[in-house]
Short mmCIF file of C-alpha atoms in Angstrom, two decimals:
data_model
loop_
_atom_site.label_atom_id
_atom_site.label_comp_id
_atom_site.label_asym_id
_atom_site.label_seq_id
_atom_site.Cartn_x
_atom_site.Cartn_y
_atom_site.Cartn_z
CA UNK A 1 -55.22 -125.40 6.20
CA UNK A 2 -58.20 -124.37 3.87
CA UNK A 3 -59.93 -121.60 6.46
CA UNK A 4 -56.52 -120.00 5.99
CA UNK A 5 -57.13 -116.09 5.65
CA UNK A 6 -56.04 -114.94 1.74
CA UNK A 7 -54.95 -111.26 1.87
CA UNK A 8 -55.21 -109.56 -1.17
CA UNK A 9 -53.38 -106.48 -2.00
CA UNK A 10 -55.28 -105.10 -4.68
CA UNK A 11 -53.28 -102.44 -6.56
CA UNK A 12 -54.56 -102.47 -10.23
CA UNK A 13 -58.02 -101.05 -11.01
CA UNK A 14 -58.15 -102.36 -14.83
CA UNK A 15 -61.62 -104.16 -15.32
CA UNK A 16 -59.81 -107.38 -16.19
CA UNK A 17 -57.57 -107.81 -13.34
CA UNK A 18 -60.55 -106.43 -11.01
CA UNK A 19 -62.53 -109.24 -12.40
CA UNK A 20 -60.29 -111.68 -12.02
CA UNK A 21 -59.34 -110.55 -8.53
CA UNK A 22 -63.11 -110.55 -7.56
CA UNK A 23 -63.22 -114.44 -9.05
CA UNK A 24 -60.48 -115.37 -6.88
CA UNK A 25 -62.40 -113.73 -3.47
CA UNK A 26 -65.79 -114.86 -4.85
CA UNK A 27 -64.25 -118.46 -4.98
CA UNK A 28 -62.17 -118.13 -1.49
CA UNK A 29 -65.51 -117.11 0.25
CA UNK A 30 -67.47 -120.15 -1.29
CA UNK A 31 -64.90 -122.57 0.23
CA UNK A 32 -65.66 -120.61 3.97
CA UNK A 33 -62.04 -118.73 3.44
CA UNK A 34 -61.78 -115.47 4.91
CA UNK A 35 -60.41 -112.62 2.60
CA UNK A 36 -58.91 -109.21 3.68
CA UNK A 37 -58.64 -107.29 0.67
CA UNK A 38 -56.63 -103.80 0.94
CA UNK A 39 -57.23 -101.36 -1.85
CA UNK A 40 -54.06 -99.88 -2.97
CA UNK A 41 -53.29 -96.64 -5.88
CA UNK A 42 -55.21 -97.56 -9.19
CA UNK A 43 -57.53 -100.35 -7.33
CA UNK A 44 -58.61 -97.39 -4.98
CA UNK A 45 -59.52 -95.20 -7.50
CA UNK A 46 -61.31 -97.70 -9.28
CA UNK A 47 -63.44 -98.14 -5.97
CA UNK A 48 -64.74 -94.26 -5.78
CA UNK A 49 -68.59 -94.28 -5.25
CA UNK A 50 -69.04 -92.06 -8.60
CA UNK A 51 -66.89 -94.22 -10.77
CA UNK A 52 -67.11 -98.30 -9.37
CA UNK A 53 -69.67 -99.01 -12.52
CA UNK A 54 -67.73 -96.75 -15.32
CA UNK A 55 -65.58 -98.33 -17.57
CA UNK A 56 -61.85 -99.06 -15.86
CA UNK A 57 -60.40 -100.23 -19.12
CA UNK A 58 -58.18 -103.05 -19.38
CA UNK A 59 -54.53 -104.18 -19.15
CA UNK A 60 -52.65 -103.15 -23.02
CA UNK A 61 -52.35 -106.64 -23.40
CA UNK A 62 -55.53 -107.59 -23.35
CA UNK A 63 -55.79 -106.00 -26.92
CA UNK A 64 -59.57 -105.72 -29.34
CA UNK A 65 -59.92 -109.49 -29.41
CA UNK A 66 -59.72 -109.70 -25.54
CA UNK A 67 -61.94 -106.47 -25.01
CA UNK A 68 -64.34 -107.89 -27.22
CA UNK A 69 -64.52 -111.02 -25.43
CA UNK A 70 -64.86 -109.62 -22.27
CA UNK A 71 -67.67 -107.20 -23.45
CA UNK A 72 -69.57 -110.28 -25.23
CA UNK A 73 -69.72 -112.40 -22.40
CA UNK A 74 -71.05 -109.73 -19.94
CA UNK A 75 -72.08 -111.59 -16.79
CA UNK A 76 -72.41 -109.78 -13.51
CA UNK A 77 -70.79 -106.51 -12.97
CA UNK A 78 -67.77 -107.28 -10.58
CA UNK A 79 -68.95 -105.06 -7.89
CA UNK A 80 -71.86 -107.45 -7.52
CA UNK A 81 -69.96 -110.14 -7.20
CA UNK A 82 -67.95 -108.85 -4.59
CA UNK A 83 -71.02 -107.35 -3.15
CA UNK A 84 -72.35 -110.63 -2.96
CA UNK A 85 -69.17 -112.26 -1.93
CA UNK A 86 -69.33 -110.21 1.30
CA UNK A 87 -72.76 -111.69 1.79
CA UNK A 88 -71.75 -114.94 1.92
CA UNK A 89 -68.68 -115.16 3.14
CA UNK A 90 -66.21 -113.36 5.65
CA UNK A 91 -64.38 -110.47 3.38
CA UNK A 92 -63.52 -107.77 4.42
CA UNK A 93 -62.59 -104.84 2.21
CA UNK A 94 -60.43 -101.59 3.54
CA UNK A 95 -58.48 -98.47 1.96
CA UNK A 96 -55.00 -98.18 2.41
CA UNK A 97 -54.01 -95.40 4.28
CA UNK A 98 -50.99 -94.05 1.94
CA UNK A 99 -53.28 -94.27 -0.86
CA UNK A 100 -56.05 -92.45 0.72
CA UNK A 101 -53.71 -89.54 1.45
CA UNK A 102 -52.10 -89.55 -2.23
CA UNK A 103 -55.45 -89.68 -3.79
CA UNK A 104 -56.82 -87.15 -1.65
CA UNK A 105 -59.77 -89.48 -0.59
CA UNK A 106 -61.99 -89.35 2.14
CA UNK A 107 -63.78 -92.58 3.32
CA UNK A 108 -66.87 -90.88 2.17
CA UNK A 109 -65.84 -90.58 -1.70
CA UNK A 110 -65.46 -94.24 -1.81
CA UNK A 111 -68.32 -96.94 -2.59
CA UNK A 112 -70.10 -98.73 0.66
CA UNK A 113 -67.99 -101.70 0.04
CA UNK A 114 -65.26 -100.39 1.40
CA UNK A 115 -65.36 -100.34 5.10
CA UNK A 116 -62.65 -98.57 6.72
CA UNK A 117 -58.87 -97.36 6.17
CA UNK A 118 -56.01 -99.35 7.33
CA UNK A 119 -52.35 -98.82 7.34
CA UNK A 120 -50.27 -101.67 5.27
CA UNK A 121 -47.90 -102.38 8.54
CA UNK A 122 -51.88 -103.90 10.22
CA UNK A 123 -52.57 -105.28 6.87
CA UNK A 124 -49.34 -107.59 6.86
CA UNK A 125 -50.01 -108.01 10.94
CA UNK A 126 -53.09 -109.91 10.06
CA UNK A 127 -52.20 -111.71 6.97
CA UNK A 128 -51.78 -114.94 8.55
CA UNK A 129 -52.29 -116.97 5.47
CA UNK A 130 -51.11 -115.97 1.87
CA UNK A 131 -50.70 -112.78 0.66
CA UNK A 132 -51.69 -111.99 -2.76
CA UNK A 133 -50.58 -108.75 -5.22
CA UNK A 134 -52.94 -108.30 -7.61
CA UNK B 1 -47.44 -116.64 11.89
CA UNK B 2 -47.29 -113.40 11.80
CA UNK B 3 -43.26 -113.91 11.69
CA UNK B 4 -43.46 -115.94 8.53
CA UNK B 5 -41.35 -114.77 5.88
CA UNK B 6 -42.59 -113.07 3.20
CA UNK B 7 -40.88 -113.85 -0.41
CA UNK B 8 -41.36 -111.23 -2.63
CA UNK B 9 -40.81 -111.88 -6.15
CA UNK B 10 -40.05 -108.34 -7.63
CA UNK B 11 -40.73 -108.37 -11.51
CA UNK B 12 -41.81 -104.93 -12.20
CA UNK B 13 -39.83 -101.89 -12.69
CA UNK B 14 -42.72 -98.66 -12.72
CA UNK B 15 -42.46 -96.40 -9.64
CA UNK B 16 -45.79 -97.04 -8.89
CA UNK B 17 -45.70 -100.60 -8.24
CA UNK B 18 -42.22 -100.27 -6.77
CA UNK B 19 -43.88 -97.75 -4.20
CA UNK B 20 -46.92 -100.22 -3.50
CA UNK B 21 -44.12 -103.03 -2.99
CA UNK B 22 -41.69 -100.82 -0.71
CA UNK B 23 -44.74 -99.96 1.27
CA UNK B 24 -45.41 -103.77 1.70
CA UNK B 25 -41.79 -104.51 2.46
CA UNK B 26 -41.63 -101.95 4.86
CA UNK B 27 -44.74 -102.56 6.56
CA UNK B 28 -43.55 -106.20 6.87
CA UNK B 29 -40.21 -105.15 8.54
CA UNK B 30 -42.09 -102.63 11.26
CA UNK B 31 -44.06 -106.24 12.25
CA UNK B 32 -40.71 -107.82 12.71
CA UNK B 33 -41.00 -110.04 9.49
CA UNK B 34 -38.30 -111.13 7.71
CA UNK B 35 -38.64 -109.94 3.97
CA UNK B 36 -36.69 -112.19 1.17
CA UNK B 37 -37.06 -110.04 -2.15
CA UNK B 38 -35.66 -111.53 -5.32
CA UNK B 39 -35.08 -108.54 -8.42
CA UNK B 40 -36.21 -109.99 -11.70
CA UNK B 41 -36.59 -108.31 -15.22
CA UNK B 42 -37.73 -104.59 -15.45
CA UNK B 43 -37.43 -104.44 -11.52
CA UNK B 44 -33.88 -105.60 -11.50
CA UNK B 45 -33.17 -103.19 -14.21
CA UNK B 46 -34.71 -100.33 -11.91
CA UNK B 47 -31.95 -101.08 -9.26
CA UNK B 48 -29.09 -100.39 -11.56
CA UNK B 49 -26.51 -97.65 -9.70
CA UNK B 50 -27.07 -95.16 -12.12
CA UNK B 51 -30.53 -95.21 -12.47
CA UNK B 52 -32.53 -96.02 -9.10
CA UNK B 53 -33.52 -92.39 -8.39
CA UNK B 54 -34.30 -91.45 -12.12
CA UNK B 55 -37.81 -91.86 -13.41
CA UNK B 56 -38.99 -95.17 -14.15
CA UNK B 57 -42.65 -94.50 -15.59
CA UNK B 58 -45.80 -95.82 -14.16
CA UNK B 59 -48.21 -98.65 -15.43
CA UNK B 60 -50.33 -97.47 -18.34
CA UNK B 61 -53.25 -97.72 -15.94
CA UNK B 62 -52.02 -94.98 -13.75
CA UNK B 63 -53.01 -92.43 -16.54
CA UNK B 64 -52.08 -88.49 -16.44
CA UNK B 65 -54.13 -87.60 -13.21
CA UNK B 66 -52.52 -90.66 -11.48
CA UNK B 67 -49.21 -89.46 -11.92
CA UNK B 68 -50.14 -86.19 -11.21
CA UNK B 69 -51.44 -87.22 -7.44
CA UNK B 70 -47.99 -89.41 -7.07
CA UNK B 71 -46.12 -86.14 -7.86
CA UNK B 72 -48.40 -84.09 -6.09
CA UNK B 73 -47.83 -86.24 -3.03
CA UNK B 74 -44.08 -86.71 -2.65
CA UNK B 75 -42.87 -87.84 0.16
CA UNK B 76 -39.68 -90.10 0.40
CA UNK B 77 -38.15 -91.95 -2.86
CA UNK B 78 -39.33 -95.82 -2.66
CA UNK B 79 -35.43 -96.59 -2.38
CA UNK B 80 -34.87 -94.62 0.57
CA UNK B 81 -38.08 -96.31 2.33
CA UNK B 82 -36.30 -99.67 1.29
CA UNK B 83 -33.00 -98.59 2.86
CA UNK B 84 -34.94 -97.28 6.46
CA UNK B 85 -36.60 -101.08 5.93
CA UNK B 86 -33.19 -102.57 5.73
CA UNK B 87 -32.01 -101.05 8.52
CA UNK B 88 -35.20 -101.35 10.83
CA UNK B 89 -36.08 -105.24 9.97
CA UNK B 90 -35.15 -108.37 8.38
CA UNK B 91 -34.62 -107.57 4.67
CA UNK B 92 -32.93 -109.52 1.92
CA UNK B 93 -32.71 -108.36 -1.30
CA UNK B 94 -30.87 -110.26 -4.11
CA UNK B 95 -30.75 -110.41 -7.95
CA UNK B 96 -32.38 -113.21 -10.02
CA UNK B 97 -29.27 -115.13 -11.74
CA UNK B 98 -31.34 -115.98 -14.66
CA UNK B 99 -32.62 -112.02 -15.21
CA UNK B 100 -28.77 -110.55 -14.55
CA UNK B 101 -27.67 -112.76 -17.16
CA UNK B 102 -30.47 -111.50 -19.49
CA UNK B 103 -29.84 -108.00 -19.04
CA UNK B 104 -25.71 -108.61 -18.71
CA UNK B 105 -25.47 -107.08 -15.31
CA UNK B 106 -22.54 -107.60 -13.26
CA UNK B 107 -22.94 -107.38 -9.40
CA UNK B 108 -21.41 -104.35 -9.14
CA UNK B 109 -23.82 -102.55 -11.84
CA UNK B 110 -26.47 -102.42 -9.37
CA UNK B 111 -27.19 -100.21 -6.11
CA UNK B 112 -25.86 -101.40 -2.68
CA UNK B 113 -29.23 -101.99 -1.82
CA UNK B 114 -28.77 -105.34 -3.72
CA UNK B 115 -26.81 -107.93 -1.72
CA UNK B 116 -25.96 -110.74 -4.07
CA UNK B 117 -27.23 -112.72 -6.76
CA UNK B 118 -29.19 -115.86 -6.32
CA UNK B 119 -31.18 -118.65 -8.25
CA UNK B 120 -35.18 -119.08 -8.12
CA UNK B 121 -34.52 -122.59 -7.39
CA UNK B 122 -32.91 -121.39 -4.12
CA UNK B 123 -35.44 -118.40 -3.53
CA UNK B 124 -38.14 -120.72 -3.70
CA UNK B 125 -36.65 -123.09 -1.38
CA UNK B 126 -36.14 -120.23 1.33
CA UNK B 127 -40.04 -119.47 0.75
CA UNK B 128 -41.80 -121.34 3.65
CA UNK B 129 -43.95 -118.70 3.96
CA UNK B 130 -46.33 -116.37 1.18
CA UNK B 131 -44.71 -116.02 -2.13
CA UNK B 132 -45.65 -112.47 -3.69
CA UNK B 133 -45.61 -111.72 -7.04
CA UNK B 134 -45.27 -107.52 -7.76
CA UNK C 1 -42.72 -126.03 4.89
CA UNK C 2 -40.43 -126.18 1.41
CA UNK C 3 -42.98 -129.27 0.15
CA UNK C 4 -46.02 -126.54 0.45
CA UNK C 5 -47.95 -126.41 -2.72
CA UNK C 6 -47.74 -123.46 -4.45
CA UNK C 7 -50.58 -122.43 -6.27
CA UNK C 8 -50.52 -119.67 -9.46
CA UNK C 9 -53.07 -117.55 -10.45
CA UNK C 10 -51.22 -117.22 -14.00
CA UNK C 11 -53.39 -114.21 -15.75
CA UNK C 12 -51.17 -112.32 -17.94
CA UNK C 13 -49.80 -113.38 -21.31
CA UNK C 14 -47.23 -111.20 -22.20
CA UNK C 15 -43.67 -113.14 -22.85
CA UNK C 16 -42.16 -111.67 -20.19
CA UNK C 17 -44.45 -112.07 -17.45
CA UNK C 18 -45.37 -115.98 -18.72
CA UNK C 19 -41.28 -116.50 -18.77
CA UNK C 20 -40.63 -115.45 -15.13
CA UNK C 21 -43.88 -117.21 -14.05
CA UNK C 22 -42.27 -120.54 -15.54
CA UNK C 23 -38.87 -119.71 -14.04
CA UNK C 24 -40.69 -119.53 -10.71
CA UNK C 25 -42.39 -123.01 -11.98
CA UNK C 26 -39.39 -124.65 -12.70
CA UNK C 27 -37.74 -123.80 -9.54
CA UNK C 28 -40.46 -124.87 -7.53
CA UNK C 29 -40.58 -128.00 -9.08
CA UNK C 30 -36.74 -128.50 -8.97
CA UNK C 31 -37.04 -128.05 -4.96
CA UNK C 32 -39.71 -131.15 -4.96
CA UNK C 33 -42.77 -128.71 -4.29
CA UNK C 34 -46.11 -129.31 -6.00
CA UNK C 35 -47.19 -126.74 -8.43
CA UNK C 36 -50.97 -125.86 -9.39
CA UNK C 37 -51.60 -123.44 -12.33
CA UNK C 38 -54.67 -122.05 -12.64
CA UNK C 39 -54.70 -120.31 -16.67
CA UNK C 40 -56.85 -117.14 -16.84
CA UNK C 41 -57.85 -114.42 -19.00
CA UNK C 42 -54.56 -113.78 -21.15
CA UNK C 43 -52.48 -116.31 -20.32
CA UNK C 44 -54.99 -118.74 -20.85
CA UNK C 45 -55.49 -117.26 -24.17
CA UNK C 46 -51.84 -117.93 -24.78
CA UNK C 47 -52.06 -121.06 -24.27
CA UNK C 48 -53.96 -121.77 -27.48
CA UNK C 49 -52.11 -124.97 -29.32
CA UNK C 50 -51.77 -122.71 -32.45
CA UNK C 51 -50.37 -119.87 -30.48
CA UNK C 52 -48.39 -121.07 -27.99
CA UNK C 53 -44.95 -120.89 -29.41
CA UNK C 54 -46.08 -117.29 -31.38
CA UNK C 55 -45.02 -113.76 -30.14
CA UNK C 56 -47.50 -112.65 -27.79
CA UNK C 57 -45.69 -109.20 -26.70
CA UNK C 58 -44.20 -107.59 -23.85
CA UNK C 59 -45.38 -105.77 -20.85
CA UNK C 60 -44.94 -101.67 -22.37
CA UNK C 61 -42.64 -101.24 -19.19
CA UNK C 62 -40.25 -103.73 -21.06
CA UNK C 63 -39.54 -100.85 -23.81
CA UNK C 64 -37.28 -101.66 -26.93
CA UNK C 65 -33.99 -102.21 -24.76
CA UNK C 66 -35.97 -104.75 -22.39
CA UNK C 67 -37.25 -106.35 -25.49
CA UNK C 68 -34.07 -106.92 -27.19
CA UNK C 69 -32.20 -108.33 -23.98
CA UNK C 70 -34.71 -110.90 -24.26
CA UNK C 71 -34.50 -111.76 -27.76
CA UNK C 72 -30.46 -111.10 -27.11
CA UNK C 73 -30.56 -113.90 -24.72
CA UNK C 74 -32.66 -116.53 -26.39
CA UNK C 75 -33.01 -119.79 -24.07
CA UNK C 76 -35.73 -122.19 -24.18
CA UNK C 77 -39.13 -120.88 -24.89
CA UNK C 78 -41.09 -120.95 -21.57
CA UNK C 79 -43.38 -123.76 -22.81
CA UNK C 80 -40.59 -126.15 -23.35
CA UNK C 81 -39.39 -124.87 -19.53
CA UNK C 82 -42.74 -125.97 -18.43
CA UNK C 83 -42.80 -129.20 -20.28
CA UNK C 84 -39.48 -130.21 -18.75
CA UNK C 85 -40.93 -128.88 -15.52
CA UNK C 86 -43.56 -131.02 -15.98
CA UNK C 87 -41.78 -134.26 -16.76
CA UNK C 88 -39.68 -133.23 -13.62
CA UNK C 89 -41.65 -132.41 -10.75
CA UNK C 90 -45.54 -132.31 -9.66
CA UNK C 91 -46.91 -129.44 -11.99
CA UNK C 92 -50.72 -129.11 -12.52
CA UNK C 93 -51.73 -127.09 -15.32
CA UNK C 94 -55.84 -126.26 -15.55
CA UNK C 95 -57.65 -123.86 -17.59
CA UNK C 96 -60.02 -121.30 -15.69
CA UNK C 97 -63.54 -122.35 -16.66
CA UNK C 98 -64.88 -118.95 -15.97
CA UNK C 99 -61.99 -117.91 -18.41
CA UNK C 100 -62.87 -120.78 -21.15
CA UNK C 101 -66.50 -119.30 -21.09
CA UNK C 102 -65.55 -116.13 -21.97
CA UNK C 103 -62.80 -117.01 -24.32
CA UNK C 104 -65.19 -119.49 -25.79
CA UNK C 105 -62.63 -122.23 -25.96
CA UNK C 106 -63.10 -126.07 -25.74
CA UNK C 107 -59.94 -127.81 -24.57
CA UNK C 108 -59.43 -129.16 -27.71
CA UNK C 109 -58.30 -125.63 -28.60
CA UNK C 110 -55.71 -125.43 -25.80
CA UNK C 111 -51.88 -126.58 -25.87
CA UNK C 112 -51.54 -130.08 -24.50
CA UNK C 113 -49.63 -129.02 -21.32
CA UNK C 114 -53.25 -127.96 -20.03
CA UNK C 115 -54.98 -131.07 -18.43
CA UNK C 116 -58.11 -129.86 -17.59
CA UNK C 117 -60.70 -127.40 -16.93
CA UNK C 118 -61.35 -126.08 -13.41
CA UNK C 119 -63.05 -123.81 -11.28
CA UNK C 120 -61.46 -120.75 -8.99
CA UNK C 121 -63.56 -122.30 -5.88
CA UNK C 122 -61.66 -125.71 -6.57
CA UNK C 123 -58.44 -124.08 -7.13
CA UNK C 124 -58.37 -121.99 -3.78
CA UNK C 125 -60.07 -125.01 -2.43
CA UNK C 126 -56.75 -126.75 -2.91
CA UNK C 127 -54.41 -123.98 -1.77
CA UNK C 128 -53.61 -125.35 1.48
CA UNK C 129 -49.94 -122.87 0.83
CA UNK C 130 -49.24 -119.93 -1.06
CA UNK C 131 -51.25 -118.37 -3.91
CA UNK C 132 -49.61 -116.07 -6.36
CA UNK C 133 -50.87 -113.94 -8.78
CA UNK C 134 -49.19 -113.56 -12.10
#
């Protein structure tokens, strides 16, 4: 069952959750498990071509100490982890049609990591394995 | 596997997450996939009969721009999307017994979209497919 | 399928989400379903030996009324619910290697509920059932 698709509805756009999400995606890709990501709401906003590498803040619960730990730790930016996971494994990143409309984005407004636009029904139809909401 | 049940532990009670959750539920219903929702904590609070259509706020990360985008976009209220999904598909919405006790609610305090009260163990026992925490 | 493993990536460290997570874990353990928990980011911080029973705050959406309801309700601390679930069922709690490094923790800094350190790839490899992000 390890080759089951991981379907991730990525909703949150803060750097701590995006980092946790991409770690999970990279882990799945390393285990040769296909990953389908649907970007919604604030996660979609974080993938704007002109913003993806900007500061997206953290969850309020991170606090000053958590933020300091993240900054001290450094490491690869989550967008680079994601790019690497896409090269290494079967990782598809799509933008949710409903959120695209709400945020008034066109596909060309987004970072090239995002391949296309997809409706939620199609995302669910493909989700034969686990659905994860982040 | 597309007909696998989607079991959603709905915890969050902000309008952005409730909207994302109901979009997922409606998408699953459209694909003829059964959906079991267990309302917990702040999501349960959002389903109070006298509050379901009131303003439930958004995640802090939405910010002023995100909130403005949601309001400008408008569209159906998530409670109406949910009502439609229930008519269209096999969608069950139950209140978590533990959260009912904590919030001191009776079933009649809740919107009629909520059918009954259920314990978490029973919810998990029925969760033969994917469990999603929102 | 009820005996399928529930794999929980526990990211959030606020008391309301930790309480919801442990209720789910206890419910799964009661139904004889194995549970693998990977502690990440702020959830890992909440499991520090000297802090696990301290106040970890709540999500902003809880508000004053929600916090008051949680305090009025009282009941067992989530760490005790978790200890009981571990005795009762097949519950494994591990610390995410990446988060350990980021927060500069050693295993001995953590509560004994945490058994060992694990990478995300290994967590995903074992996740034959549902993956839940909390």
